[in-house]
């Protein structure tokens, strides 16, 4: 049985409770959420479990975060009326009037070997909403039509592209043709990126998202392990609320004859990279705190490439159910300014090892 995030000792209850009483909400590892009226609880105790936990108290419309590792004790006082929540810490005793507390929640911050950034659920316009025309071949327009997409689930995304050292630590090898511990991993087939996700999940005691058979994989998106982002998750995370060519603004020097001042702030591309990778995280991040979403290495996504299904699913899209090419996003040190835009998308045969294509990972909440 999974360890509970929190154990509550409920020693008594009061009858004829009011419907609007403050609640203590507990989220368990299996996703179950339980709520208790605060004035029904006499004692709160914490159990040992993986991860880093905080007690969040919503007090006077402000959220007070208390690291549970710093909590020596919690009790209600006075014991016969429970007017006050007392939190004991090494150098402090904090008092909270129960009548003024909206809710109390235990928040889990997952401790990972990969730096992860929280991405909230939301809606965005997917496709080319920037200044410059999208990629086209003949009559086929790869970044159109622009359509609204809703992602109903928040998720975590790796702050940086997976590095060569991280990949080698998990997989036992480094296939990149230009070596550097803090360079993004490249020259990996799509299926090897999926295998990395599974092995990292297993190492950290999480459920593996992929069932892999040969060169193919099925993804269970409701599991808590690591996986590749869907194309929609990738673009939503990359844009971080923006609608221009990049998350720093529209491109102004698209013909590559001069350095683009906007792109230079956030990306290594063919004009400023000296034809090589750079260490992750040297350019400015987007508003979510993600680095190198554009430039340095392009990134594998989960979806099969299929122009005909690009805008079919408006809610939590996951692409076509089959195909031969997987979606690549983000541009690279090797590609032009126009190929380093938030909406730029293309597909490569999924069995290829590509010298400027790597990946980053996500995990559900």
Tab-separated table of N, CA, C and O in Angstrom, residues 150-240:
chain	number	residue	atom	x	y	z
A	150	UNK	N	-6.839	23.762	-24.989
A	150	UNK	CA	-6.908	23.792	-23.531
A	150	UNK	C	-6.175	22.579	-22.963
A	150	UNK	O	-6.413	21.446	-23.385
A	151	UNK	N	-5.270	22.831	-22.030
A	151	UNK	CA	-4.606	21.773	-21.272
A	151	UNK	C	-5.231	21.768	-19.884
A	151	UNK	O	-5.096	22.733	-19.134
A	152	UNK	N	-5.935	20.701	-19.562
A	152	UNK	CA	-6.722	20.671	-18.323
A	152	UNK	C	-5.907	20.239	-17.112
A	152	UNK	O	-6.383	20.377	-15.982
A	153	UNK	N	-4.703	19.733	-17.329
A	153	UNK	CA	-3.878	19.250	-16.216
A	153	UNK	C	-2.567	20.032	-16.130
A	153	UNK	O	-1.878	20.215	-17.135
A	154	UNK	N	-2.244	20.486	-14.943
A	154	UNK	CA	-0.924	21.059	-14.713
A	154	UNK	C	0.124	19.950	-14.814
A	154	UNK	O	-0.192	18.767	-14.692
A	155	UNK	N	1.373	20.339	-15.006
A	155	UNK	CA	2.443	19.347	-15.103
A	155	UNK	C	3.772	20.000	-14.752
A	155	UNK	O	3.862	21.228	-14.619
A	156	UNK	N	4.786	19.177	-14.567
A	156	UNK	CA	6.145	19.651	-14.382
A	156	UNK	C	6.931	19.390	-15.652
A	156	UNK	O	6.763	18.365	-16.307
A	157	UNK	N	7.801	20.325	-16.015
A	157	UNK	CA	8.687	20.153	-17.174
A	157	UNK	C	10.116	20.423	-16.738
A	157	UNK	O	10.367	21.309	-15.902
A	158	UNK	N	11.068	19.675	-17.298
A	158	UNK	CA	12.463	19.892	-16.922
A	158	UNK	C	12.904	21.296	-17.314
A	158	UNK	O	12.640	21.770	-18.415
A	159	UNK	N	13.540	21.961	-16.382
A	159	UNK	CA	13.963	23.344	-16.571
A	159	UNK	C	14.926	23.469	-17.743
A	159	UNK	O	14.928	24.475	-18.457
A	160	UNK	N	15.742	22.444	-17.929
A	160	UNK	CA	16.742	22.441	-18.989
A	160	UNK	C	16.538	21.219	-19.888
A	160	UNK	O	15.884	20.247	-19.509
A	161	UNK	N	17.154	21.259	-21.059
A	161	UNK	CA	17.228	20.055	-21.885
A	161	UNK	C	18.051	19.008	-21.135
A	161	UNK	O	18.970	19.340	-20.384
A	162	UNK	N	17.699	17.745	-21.298
A	162	UNK	CA	18.455	16.680	-20.639
A	162	UNK	C	19.895	16.729	-21.126
A	162	UNK	O	20.170	16.789	-22.324
A	163	UNK	N	20.813	16.731	-20.171
A	163	UNK	CA	22.233	16.848	-20.520
A	163	UNK	C	22.852	15.496	-20.828
A	163	UNK	O	22.299	14.442	-20.506
A	164	UNK	N	24.033	15.559	-21.399
A	164	UNK	CA	24.762	14.332	-21.711
A	164	UNK	C	25.129	13.569	-20.440
A	164	UNK	O	25.065	12.341	-20.396
A	165	UNK	N	25.488	14.289	-19.397
A	165	UNK	CA	25.810	13.608	-18.139
A	165	UNK	C	24.587	12.923	-17.550
A	165	UNK	O	24.666	11.780	-17.063
A	166	UNK	N	23.449	13.622	-17.540
A	166	UNK	CA	22.223	13.021	-17.018
A	166	UNK	C	21.846	11.774	-17.807
A	166	UNK	O	21.451	10.754	-17.223
A	167	UNK	N	21.977	11.850	-19.101
A	167	UNK	CA	21.632	10.705	-19.946
A	167	UNK	C	22.583	9.535	-19.679
A	167	UNK	O	22.154	8.390	-19.518
A	168	UNK	N	23.866	9.831	-19.600
A	168	UNK	CA	24.847	8.759	-19.368
A	168	UNK	C	24.676	8.136	-17.983
A	168	UNK	O	24.834	6.919	-17.823
A	169	UNK	N	24.337	8.935	-16.981
A	169	UNK	CA	24.126	8.399	-15.637
A	169	UNK	C	22.983	7.379	-15.614
A	169	UNK	O	23.021	6.415	-14.843
A	170	UNK	N	21.971	7.593	-16.435
A	170	UNK	CA	20.824	6.688	-16.469
A	170	UNK	C	21.013	5.555	-17.462
A	170	UNK	O	20.743	4.381	-17.159
A	171	UNK	N	21.502	5.875	-18.644
A	171	UNK	CA	21.556	4.902	-19.742
A	171	UNK	C	22.907	4.205	-19.885
A	171	UNK	O	23.022	3.212	-20.595
A	172	UNK	N	23.948	4.731	-19.231
A	172	UNK	CA	25.255	4.089	-19.281
A	172	UNK	C	26.049	4.357	-20.534
A	172	UNK	O	27.075	3.710	-20.771
A	173	UNK	N	25.611	5.303	-21.360
A	173	UNK	CA	26.343	5.626	-22.582
A	173	UNK	C	26.050	7.066	-22.976
A	173	UNK	O	25.067	7.668	-22.521
A	174	UNK	N	26.918	7.607	-23.823
A	174	UNK	CA	26.735	8.960	-24.348
A	174	UNK	C	26.972	8.931	-25.850
A	174	UNK	O	28.106	8.955	-26.308
A	175	UNK	N	25.895	8.905	-26.649
A	175	UNK	CA	26.046	8.792	-28.097
A	175	UNK	C	26.315	10.106	-28.812
A	175	UNK	O	26.499	10.112	-30.039
A	176	UNK	N	26.341	11.236	-28.107
A	176	UNK	CA	26.468	12.543	-28.755
A	176	UNK	C	27.795	12.656	-29.499
A	176	UNK	O	28.844	12.242	-28.993
A	177	UNK	N	27.750	13.258	-30.676
A	177	UNK	CA	28.972	13.365	-31.474
A	177	UNK	C	29.860	14.521	-31.020
A	177	UNK	O	31.070	14.504	-31.226
A	178	UNK	N	29.288	15.552	-30.405
A	178	UNK	CA	30.063	16.618	-29.771
A	178	UNK	C	29.882	16.457	-28.270
A	178	UNK	O	28.787	16.615	-27.752
A	179	UNK	N	30.933	16.117	-27.573
A	179	UNK	CA	30.829	15.743	-26.168
A	179	UNK	C	30.950	16.951	-25.241
A	179	UNK	O	31.713	17.880	-25.492
A	180	UNK	N	30.178	16.894	-24.163
A	180	UNK	CA	30.230	17.909	-23.112
A	180	UNK	C	29.213	17.555	-22.057
A	180	UNK	O	28.033	17.388	-22.366
A	181	UNK	N	29.636	17.412	-20.802
A	181	UNK	CA	28.720	16.975	-19.741
A	181	UNK	C	27.454	17.822	-19.678
A	181	UNK	O	26.359	17.301	-19.463
A	182	UNK	N	27.596	19.137	-19.843
A	182	UNK	CA	26.457	20.037	-19.725
A	182	UNK	C	25.884	20.466	-21.066
A	182	UNK	O	25.034	21.355	-21.123
A	183	UNK	N	26.341	19.831	-22.142
A	183	UNK	CA	25.676	20.008	-23.429
A	183	UNK	C	24.403	19.168	-23.424
A	183	UNK	O	24.320	18.137	-22.742
A	184	UNK	N	23.403	19.565	-24.207
A	184	UNK	CA	22.220	18.700	-24.317
A	184	UNK	C	22.561	17.385	-24.991
A	184	UNK	O	23.416	17.326	-25.885
A	185	UNK	N	21.921	16.311	-24.548
A	185	UNK	CA	22.106	15.015	-25.195
A	185	UNK	C	21.470	15.059	-26.583
A	185	UNK	O	20.398	15.642	-26.765
A	186	UNK	N	22.148	14.504	-27.561
A	186	UNK	CA	21.649	14.426	-28.936
A	186	UNK	C	22.020	13.057	-29.499
A	186	UNK	O	22.586	12.215	-28.800
A	187	UNK	N	21.678	12.837	-30.777
A	187	UNK	CA	21.980	11.551	-31.427
A	187	UNK	C	21.281	10.392	-30.736
A	187	UNK	O	21.833	9.285	-30.650
A	188	UNK	N	20.072	10.631	-30.234
A	188	UNK	CA	19.297	9.561	-29.614
A	188	UNK	C	17.990	9.384	-30.383
A	188	UNK	O	17.304	10.361	-30.686
A	189	UNK	N	17.665	8.144	-30.707
A	189	UNK	CA	16.384	7.870	-31.337
A	189	UNK	C	15.253	8.234	-30.373
A	189	UNK	O	15.422	8.237	-29.156
A	190	UNK	N	14.088	8.471	-30.950
A	190	UNK	CA	12.908	8.805	-30.154
A	190	UNK	C	12.637	7.741	-29.102
A	190	UNK	O	12.350	8.054	-27.946
A	191	UNK	N	12.754	6.464	-29.456
A	191	UNK	CA	12.440	5.386	-28.518
A	191	UNK	C	13.437	5.365	-27.363
A	191	UNK	O	13.087	4.986	-26.232
A	192	UNK	N	14.679	5.796	-27.612
A	192	UNK	CA	15.662	5.851	-26.529
A	192	UNK	C	15.323	6.966	-25.542
A	192	UNK	O	15.581	6.837	-24.339
A	193	UNK	N	14.735	8.045	-26.035
A	193	UNK	CA	14.250	9.087	-25.124
A	193	UNK	C	13.151	8.539	-24.226
A	193	UNK	O	13.106	8.834	-23.030
A	194	UNK	N	12.272	7.704	-24.788
A	194	UNK	CA	11.217	7.068	-23.988
A	194	UNK	C	11.813	6.109	-22.967
A	194	UNK	O	11.368	6.063	-21.807
A	195	UNK	N	12.821	5.356	-23.365
A	195	UNK	CA	13.465	4.414	-22.443
A	195	UNK	C	14.154	5.168	-21.308
A	195	UNK	O	14.136	4.719	-20.154
A	196	UNK	N	14.776	6.298	-21.630
A	196	UNK	CA	15.375	7.126	-20.576
A	196	UNK	C	14.314	7.522	-19.557
A	196	UNK	O	14.542	7.443	-18.341
A	197	UNK	N	13.146	7.960	-20.043
A	197	UNK	CA	12.058	8.357	-19.140
A	197	UNK	C	11.667	7.206	-18.214
A	197	UNK	O	11.499	7.391	-17.003
A	198	UNK	N	11.518	6.015	-18.778
A	198	UNK	CA	11.146	4.851	-17.965
A	198	UNK	C	12.204	4.509	-16.935
A	198	UNK	O	11.894	4.222	-15.770
A	199	UNK	N	13.469	4.542	-17.342
A	199	UNK	CA	14.537	4.181	-16.409
A	199	UNK	C	14.685	5.220	-15.307
A	199	UNK	O	14.944	4.878	-14.152
A	200	UNK	N	14.489	6.494	-15.649
A	200	UNK	CA	14.532	7.536	-14.625
A	200	UNK	C	13.365	7.386	-13.657
A	200	UNK	O	13.527	7.526	-12.444
A	201	UNK	N	12.192	7.072	-14.187
A	201	UNK	CA	11.022	6.843	-13.327
A	201	UNK	C	11.280	5.694	-12.364
A	201	UNK	O	10.994	5.784	-11.168
A	202	UNK	N	11.815	4.603	-12.887
A	202	UNK	CA	12.087	3.423	-12.056
A	202	UNK	C	13.105	3.751	-10.968
A	202	UNK	O	12.949	3.351	-9.806
A	203	UNK	N	14.129	4.516	-11.320
A	203	UNK	CA	15.163	4.879	-10.357
A	203	UNK	C	14.584	5.699	-9.211
A	203	UNK	O	15.022	5.565	-8.053
A	204	UNK	N	13.575	6.526	-9.503
A	204	UNK	CA	13.028	7.414	-8.488
A	204	UNK	C	11.739	6.883	-7.878
A	204	UNK	O	11.035	7.601	-7.163
A	205	UNK	N	11.426	5.617	-8.150
A	205	UNK	CA	10.280	4.984	-7.516
A	205	UNK	C	8.936	5.430	-8.048
A	205	UNK	O	7.923	5.340	-7.346
A	206	UNK	N	8.899	5.886	-9.293
A	206	UNK	CA	7.666	6.340	-9.917
A	206	UNK	C	7.142	5.295	-10.892
A	206	UNK	O	7.860	4.387	-11.305
A	207	UNK	N	5.885	5.459	-11.272
A	207	UNK	CA	5.296	4.563	-12.262
A	207	UNK	C	5.868	4.873	-13.640
A	207	UNK	O	5.976	6.049	-14.022
A	208	UNK	N	6.215	3.858	-14.391
A	208	UNK	CA	6.699	4.069	-15.756
A	208	UNK	C	5.522	4.390	-16.665
A	208	UNK	O	4.525	3.679	-16.677
A	209	UNK	N	5.655	5.467	-17.431
A	209	UNK	CA	4.563	5.888	-18.317
A	209	UNK	C	4.494	5.063	-19.592
A	209	UNK	O	3.420	4.931	-20.181
A	210	UNK	N	5.622	4.512	-20.026
A	210	UNK	CA	5.662	3.845	-21.322
A	210	UNK	C	5.674	2.329	-21.192
A	210	UNK	O	6.389	1.770	-20.344
A	211	UNK	N	4.893	1.683	-22.034
A	211	UNK	CA	5.018	0.249	-22.289
A	211	UNK	C	5.674	0.135	-23.652
A	211	UNK	O	5.086	0.528	-24.676
A	212	UNK	N	6.895	-0.361	-23.668
A	212	UNK	CA	7.714	-0.343	-24.876
A	212	UNK	C	7.834	-1.752	-25.457
A	212	UNK	O	8.138	-2.706	-24.748
A	213	UNK	N	7.569	-1.835	-26.747
A	213	UNK	CA	7.746	-3.079	-27.491
A	213	UNK	C	8.534	-2.761	-28.753
A	213	UNK	O	8.033	-2.106	-29.662
A	214	UNK	N	9.784	-3.213	-28.783
A	214	UNK	CA	10.629	-2.930	-29.935
A	214	UNK	C	10.874	-1.442	-30.081
A	214	UNK	O	11.350	-0.776	-29.161
A	215	UNK	N	10.497	-0.900	-31.228
A	215	UNK	CA	10.699	0.507	-31.515
A	215	UNK	C	9.459	1.354	-31.261
A	215	UNK	O	9.421	2.529	-31.634
A	216	UNK	N	8.440	0.775	-30.666
A	216	UNK	CA	7.202	1.512	-30.435
A	216	UNK	C	6.885	1.571	-28.946
A	216	UNK	O	7.387	0.770	-28.151
A	217	UNK	N	6.033	2.523	-28.583
A	217	UNK	CA	5.673	2.698	-27.173
A	217	UNK	C	4.235	3.169	-27.069
A	217	UNK	O	3.759	3.944	-27.899
A	218	UNK	N	3.562	2.702	-26.044
A	218	UNK	CA	2.270	3.243	-25.645
A	218	UNK	C	2.477	4.054	-24.373
A	218	UNK	O	3.238	3.647	-23.491
A	219	UNK	N	1.790	5.186	-24.280
A	219	UNK	CA	1.971	6.056	-23.131
A	219	UNK	C	0.718	6.073	-22.268
A	219	UNK	O	-0.392	6.257	-22.777
A	220	UNK	N	0.902	5.893	-20.951
A	220	UNK	CA	-0.168	6.021	-19.974
A	220	UNK	C	0.017	7.374	-19.286
A	220	UNK	O	0.812	7.518	-18.373
A	221	UNK	N	-0.761	8.347	-19.761
A	221	UNK	CA	-0.573	9.722	-19.324
A	221	UNK	C	-1.010	9.945	-17.882
A	221	UNK	O	-0.656	10.956	-17.281
A	222	UNK	N	-1.787	9.015	-17.323
A	222	UNK	CA	-2.261	9.187	-15.947
A	222	UNK	C	-1.263	8.676	-14.915
A	222	UNK	O	-1.506	8.784	-13.716
A	223	UNK	N	-0.153	8.113	-15.334
A	223	UNK	CA	0.863	7.645	-14.396
A	223	UNK	C	1.765	8.804	-13.968
A	223	UNK	O	1.863	9.822	-14.648
A	224	UNK	N	2.478	8.615	-12.852
A	224	UNK	CA	3.202	9.742	-12.261
A	224	UNK	C	4.667	9.820	-12.659
A	224	UNK	O	5.413	10.646	-12.129
A	225	UNK	N	5.103	8.977	-13.591
A	225	UNK	CA	6.499	8.980	-14.004
A	225	UNK	C	6.806	10.011	-15.070
A	225	UNK	O	5.971	10.829	-15.450
A	226	UNK	N	8.032	9.930	-15.567
A	226	UNK	CA	8.510	10.863	-16.577
A	226	UNK	C	8.089	10.407	-17.972
A	226	UNK	O	7.965	9.207	-18.245
A	227	UNK	N	7.914	11.379	-18.849
A	227	UNK	CA	7.572	11.103	-20.240
A	227	UNK	C	7.994	12.297	-21.085
A	227	UNK	O	8.398	13.341	-20.563
A	228	UNK	N	7.891	12.149	-22.406
A	228	UNK	CA	8.114	13.275	-23.301
A	228	UNK	C	6.882	14.175	-23.306
A	228	UNK	O	5.767	13.693	-23.122
A	229	UNK	N	7.054	15.472	-23.527
A	229	UNK	CA	5.877	16.337	-23.610
A	229	UNK	C	5.104	16.081	-24.895
A	229	UNK	O	5.687	15.702	-25.919
A	230	UNK	N	3.791	16.261	-24.839
A	230	UNK	CA	3.031	16.312	-26.087
A	230	UNK	C	3.421	17.599	-26.807
A	230	UNK	O	3.968	18.533	-26.212
A	231	UNK	N	3.106	17.658	-28.085
A	231	UNK	CA	3.430	18.859	-28.845
A	231	UNK	C	2.714	20.081	-28.264
A	231	UNK	O	3.297	21.165	-28.167
A	232	UNK	N	1.453	19.908	-27.856
A	232	UNK	CA	0.705	21.026	-27.285
A	232	UNK	C	1.313	21.472	-25.959
A	232	UNK	O	1.420	22.676	-25.680
A	233	UNK	N	1.708	20.515	-25.106
A	233	UNK	CA	2.359	20.866	-23.845
A	233	UNK	C	3.645	21.635	-24.110
A	233	UNK	O	3.957	22.615	-23.433
A	234	UNK	N	4.395	21.175	-25.121
A	234	UNK	CA	5.662	21.832	-25.428
A	234	UNK	C	5.431	23.285	-25.847
A	234	UNK	O	6.075	24.201	-25.320
A	235	UNK	N	4.507	23.520	-26.794
A	235	UNK	CA	4.305	24.888	-27.279
A	235	UNK	C	3.722	25.791	-26.194
A	235	UNK	O	4.104	26.951	-26.055
A	236	UNK	N	2.797	25.252	-25.410
A	236	UNK	CA	2.212	26.014	-24.298
A	236	UNK	C	3.300	26.421	-23.305
A	236	UNK	O	3.364	27.573	-22.862
A	237	UNK	N	4.173	25.476	-22.952
A	237	UNK	CA	5.255	25.764	-22.005
A	237	UNK	C	6.264	26.730	-22.600
A	237	UNK	O	6.792	27.599	-21.908
A	238	UNK	N	6.540	26.586	-23.886
A	238	UNK	CA	7.493	27.472	-24.555
A	238	UNK	C	6.965	28.895	-24.600
A	238	UNK	O	7.674	29.846	-24.245
A	239	UNK	N	5.725	29.068	-24.992
A	239	UNK	CA	5.148	30.408	-25.125
A	239	UNK	C	5.039	31.120	-23.779
A	239	UNK	O	5.249	32.322	-23.685
A	240	UNK	N	4.673	30.384	-22.754
A	240	UNK	CA	4.530	30.975	-21.408
A	240	UNK	C	3.681	32.242	-21.440
A	240	UNK	O	4.030	33.272	-20.860
